JSON list of C-alpha atoms in Angstrom, two decimals:
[
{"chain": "A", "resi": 80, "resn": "UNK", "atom": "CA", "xyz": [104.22, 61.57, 88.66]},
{"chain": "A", "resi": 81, "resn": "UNK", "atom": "CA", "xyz": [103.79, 65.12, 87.87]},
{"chain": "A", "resi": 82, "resn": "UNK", "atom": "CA", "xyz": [105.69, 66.66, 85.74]},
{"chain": "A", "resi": 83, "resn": "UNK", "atom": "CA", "xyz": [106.67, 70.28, 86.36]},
{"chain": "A", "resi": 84, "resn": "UNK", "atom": "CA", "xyz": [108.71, 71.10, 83.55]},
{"chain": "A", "resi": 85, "resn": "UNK", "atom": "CA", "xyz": [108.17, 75.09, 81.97]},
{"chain": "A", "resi": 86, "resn": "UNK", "atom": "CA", "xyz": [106.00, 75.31, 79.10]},
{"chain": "A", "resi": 87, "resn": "UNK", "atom": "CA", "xyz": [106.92, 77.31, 75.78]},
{"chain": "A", "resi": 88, "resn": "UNK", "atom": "CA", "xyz": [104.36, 79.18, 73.78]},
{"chain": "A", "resi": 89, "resn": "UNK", "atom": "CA", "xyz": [101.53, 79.09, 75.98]},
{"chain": "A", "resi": 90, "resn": "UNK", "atom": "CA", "xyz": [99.13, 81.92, 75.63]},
{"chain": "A", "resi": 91, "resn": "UNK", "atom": "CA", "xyz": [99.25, 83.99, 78.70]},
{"chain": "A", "resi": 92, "resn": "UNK", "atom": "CA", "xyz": [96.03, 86.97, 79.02]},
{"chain": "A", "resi": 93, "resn": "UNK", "atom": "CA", "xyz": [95.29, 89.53, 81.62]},
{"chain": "A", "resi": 94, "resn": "UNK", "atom": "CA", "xyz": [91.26, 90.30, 81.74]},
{"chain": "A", "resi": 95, "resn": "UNK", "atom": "CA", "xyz": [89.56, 92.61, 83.78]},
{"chain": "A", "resi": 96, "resn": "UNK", "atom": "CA", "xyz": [86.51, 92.21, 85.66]},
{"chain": "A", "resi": 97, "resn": "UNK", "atom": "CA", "xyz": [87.23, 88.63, 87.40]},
{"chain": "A", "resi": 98, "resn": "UNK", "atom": "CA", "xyz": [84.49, 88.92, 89.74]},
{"chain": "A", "resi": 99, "resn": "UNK", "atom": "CA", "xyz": [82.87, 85.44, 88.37]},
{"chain": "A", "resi": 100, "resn": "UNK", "atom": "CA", "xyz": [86.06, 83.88, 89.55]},
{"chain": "A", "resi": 101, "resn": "UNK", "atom": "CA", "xyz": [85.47, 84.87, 93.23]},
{"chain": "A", "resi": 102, "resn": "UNK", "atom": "CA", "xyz": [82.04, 83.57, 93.09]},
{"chain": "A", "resi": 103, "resn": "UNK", "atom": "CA", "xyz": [80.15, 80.53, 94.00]},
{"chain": "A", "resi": 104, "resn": "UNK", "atom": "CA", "xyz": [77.89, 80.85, 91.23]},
{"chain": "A", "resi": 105, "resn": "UNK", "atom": "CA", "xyz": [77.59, 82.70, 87.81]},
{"chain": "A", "resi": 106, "resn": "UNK", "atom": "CA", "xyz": [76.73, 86.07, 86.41]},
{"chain": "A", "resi": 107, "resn": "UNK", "atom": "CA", "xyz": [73.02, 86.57, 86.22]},
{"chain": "A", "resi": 108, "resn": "UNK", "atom": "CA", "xyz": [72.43, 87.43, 82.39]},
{"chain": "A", "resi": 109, "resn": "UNK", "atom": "CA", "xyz": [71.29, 91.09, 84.16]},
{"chain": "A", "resi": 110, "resn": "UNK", "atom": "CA", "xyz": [74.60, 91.54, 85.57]},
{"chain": "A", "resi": 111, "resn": "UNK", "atom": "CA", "xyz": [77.52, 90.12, 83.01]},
{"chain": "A", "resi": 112, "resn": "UNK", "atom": "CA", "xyz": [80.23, 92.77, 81.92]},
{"chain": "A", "resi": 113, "resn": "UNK", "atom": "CA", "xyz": [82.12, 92.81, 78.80]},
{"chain": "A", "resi": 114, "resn": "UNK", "atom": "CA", "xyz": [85.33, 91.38, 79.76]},
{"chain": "A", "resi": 115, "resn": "UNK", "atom": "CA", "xyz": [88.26, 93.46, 78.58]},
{"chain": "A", "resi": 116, "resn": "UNK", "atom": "CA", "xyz": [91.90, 91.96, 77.44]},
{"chain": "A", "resi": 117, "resn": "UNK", "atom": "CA", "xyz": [94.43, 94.94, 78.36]},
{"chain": "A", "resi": 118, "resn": "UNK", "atom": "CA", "xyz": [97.60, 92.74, 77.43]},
{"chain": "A", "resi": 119, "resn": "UNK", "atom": "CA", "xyz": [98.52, 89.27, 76.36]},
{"chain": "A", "resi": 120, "resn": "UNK", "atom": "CA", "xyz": [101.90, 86.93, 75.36]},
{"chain": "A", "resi": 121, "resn": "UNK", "atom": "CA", "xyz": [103.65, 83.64, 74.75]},
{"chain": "A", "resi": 122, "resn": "UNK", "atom": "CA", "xyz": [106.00, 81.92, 77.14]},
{"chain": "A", "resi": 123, "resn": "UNK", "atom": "CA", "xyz": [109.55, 82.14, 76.53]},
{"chain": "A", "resi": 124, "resn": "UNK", "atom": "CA", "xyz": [111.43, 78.40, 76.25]},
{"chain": "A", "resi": 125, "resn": "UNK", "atom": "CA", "xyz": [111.98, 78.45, 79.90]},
{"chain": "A", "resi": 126, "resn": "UNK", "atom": "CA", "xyz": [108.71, 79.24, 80.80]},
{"chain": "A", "resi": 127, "resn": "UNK", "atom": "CA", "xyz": [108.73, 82.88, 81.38]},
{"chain": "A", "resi": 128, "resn": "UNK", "atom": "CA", "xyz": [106.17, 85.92, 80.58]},
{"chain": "A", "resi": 129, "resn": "UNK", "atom": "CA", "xyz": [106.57, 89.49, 81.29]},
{"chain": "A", "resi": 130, "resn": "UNK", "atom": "CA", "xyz": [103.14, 92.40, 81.12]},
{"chain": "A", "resi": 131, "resn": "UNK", "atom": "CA", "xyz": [104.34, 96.23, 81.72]},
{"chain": "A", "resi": 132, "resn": "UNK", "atom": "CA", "xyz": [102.49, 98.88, 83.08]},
{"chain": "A", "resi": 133, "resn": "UNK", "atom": "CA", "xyz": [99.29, 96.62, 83.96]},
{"chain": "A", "resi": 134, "resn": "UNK", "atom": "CA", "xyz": [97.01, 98.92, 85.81]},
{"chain": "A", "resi": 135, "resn": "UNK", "atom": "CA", "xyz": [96.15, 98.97, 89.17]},
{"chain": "A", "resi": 136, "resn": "UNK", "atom": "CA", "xyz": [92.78, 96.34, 90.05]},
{"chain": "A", "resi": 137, "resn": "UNK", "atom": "CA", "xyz": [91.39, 93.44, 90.24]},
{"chain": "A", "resi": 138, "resn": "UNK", "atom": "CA", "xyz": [92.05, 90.94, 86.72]},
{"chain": "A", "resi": 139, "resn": "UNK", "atom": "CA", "xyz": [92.19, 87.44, 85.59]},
{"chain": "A", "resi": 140, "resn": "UNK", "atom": "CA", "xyz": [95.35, 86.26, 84.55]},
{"chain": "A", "resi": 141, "resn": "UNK", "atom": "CA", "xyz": [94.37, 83.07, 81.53]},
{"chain": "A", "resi": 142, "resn": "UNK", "atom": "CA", "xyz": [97.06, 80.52, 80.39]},
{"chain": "A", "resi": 143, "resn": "UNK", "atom": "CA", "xyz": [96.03, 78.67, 77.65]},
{"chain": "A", "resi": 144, "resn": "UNK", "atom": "CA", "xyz": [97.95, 75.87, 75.26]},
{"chain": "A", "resi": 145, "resn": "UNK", "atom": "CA", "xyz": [96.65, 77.24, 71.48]},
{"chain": "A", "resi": 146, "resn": "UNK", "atom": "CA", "xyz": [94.98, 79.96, 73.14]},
{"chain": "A", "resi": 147, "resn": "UNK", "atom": "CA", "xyz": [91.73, 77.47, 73.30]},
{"chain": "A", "resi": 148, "resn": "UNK", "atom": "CA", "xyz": [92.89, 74.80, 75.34]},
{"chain": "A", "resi": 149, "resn": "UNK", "atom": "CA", "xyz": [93.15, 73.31, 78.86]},
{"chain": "A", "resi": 150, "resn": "UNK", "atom": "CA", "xyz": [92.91, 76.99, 80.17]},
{"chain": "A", "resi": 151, "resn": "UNK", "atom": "CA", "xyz": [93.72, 78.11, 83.81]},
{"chain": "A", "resi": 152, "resn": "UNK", "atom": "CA", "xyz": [92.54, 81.24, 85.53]},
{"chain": "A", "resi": 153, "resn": "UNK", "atom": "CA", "xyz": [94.29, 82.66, 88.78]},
{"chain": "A", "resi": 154, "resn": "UNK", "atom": "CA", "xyz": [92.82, 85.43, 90.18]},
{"chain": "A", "resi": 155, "resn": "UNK", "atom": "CA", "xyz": [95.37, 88.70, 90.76]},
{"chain": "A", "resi": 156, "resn": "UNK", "atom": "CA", "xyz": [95.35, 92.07, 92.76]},
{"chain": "A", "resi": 157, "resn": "UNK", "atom": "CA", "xyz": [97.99, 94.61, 91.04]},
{"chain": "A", "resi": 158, "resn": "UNK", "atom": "CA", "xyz": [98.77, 97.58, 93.47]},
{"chain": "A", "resi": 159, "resn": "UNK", "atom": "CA", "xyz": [100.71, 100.00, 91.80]},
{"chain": "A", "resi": 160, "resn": "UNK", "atom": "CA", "xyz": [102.96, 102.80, 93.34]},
{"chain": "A", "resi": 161, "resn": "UNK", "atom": "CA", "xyz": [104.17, 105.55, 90.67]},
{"chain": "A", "resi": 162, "resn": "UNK", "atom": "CA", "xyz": [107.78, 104.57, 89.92]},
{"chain": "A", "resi": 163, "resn": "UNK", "atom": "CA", "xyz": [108.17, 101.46, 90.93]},
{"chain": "A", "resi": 164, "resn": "UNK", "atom": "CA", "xyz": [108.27, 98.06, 89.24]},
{"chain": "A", "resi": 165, "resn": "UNK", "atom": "CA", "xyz": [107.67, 95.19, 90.68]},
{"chain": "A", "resi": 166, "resn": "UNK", "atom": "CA", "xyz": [108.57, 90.93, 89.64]},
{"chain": "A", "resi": 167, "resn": "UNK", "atom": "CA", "xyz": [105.94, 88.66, 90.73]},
{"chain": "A", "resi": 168, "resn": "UNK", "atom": "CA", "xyz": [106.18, 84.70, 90.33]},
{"chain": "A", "resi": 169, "resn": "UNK", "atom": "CA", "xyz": [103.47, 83.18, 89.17]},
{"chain": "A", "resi": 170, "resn": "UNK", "atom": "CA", "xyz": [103.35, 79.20, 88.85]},
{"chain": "A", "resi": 171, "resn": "UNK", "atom": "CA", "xyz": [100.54, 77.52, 86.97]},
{"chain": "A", "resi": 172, "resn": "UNK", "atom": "CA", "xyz": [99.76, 74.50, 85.60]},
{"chain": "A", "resi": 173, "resn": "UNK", "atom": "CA", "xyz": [98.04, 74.51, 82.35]},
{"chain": "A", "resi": 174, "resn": "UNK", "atom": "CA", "xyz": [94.71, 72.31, 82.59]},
{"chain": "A", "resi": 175, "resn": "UNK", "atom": "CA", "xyz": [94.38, 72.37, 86.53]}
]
């Protein structure tokens, strides 16, 4: 059975340019960008992670167990309004 239980010190990343994510195959050599890392953090004990002011785009969001291992990628929009703050829930499994 699975076991759902939050995760403490996992690596979490935001990168930029996730277009390989979206596609069916990858980059041509030709056509690879140099992926950026704009912000990055460990889980809290219950599971938890928090990024401010994250720019407005397309990015990755990575978790990662010793920031090597069993790595998930979700693909995220931010939209951004000046002002205003916004929670998001994001649940991943590490590995899947």
């Amino acid at each position: 059975m699975y076991n759902a239980r939050p995760l403490e010190h996992v690596l979490v990343e935001i990168f930029d340019h996730p277009q390989y994510l979206m596609s069916d195959r990858s980059l041509q050599p030709a056509t690879q960008v140099t992926e950026k890392r704009p912000a990055a953090c460990l889980t809290s004990a219950d599971g938890k992670f928090c990024f401010r002011d994250l720019r407005s785009g397309k990015d990755e969001l990575r978790s990662s167990l010793d920031g090597d291992w069993n790595i998930s990628h979700v693909y995220v929009v931010v939209g951004k309004k000046a002002g205003k703050r916004k929670s998001l829930q994001v649940k991943m499994s590490v590995g899947t």
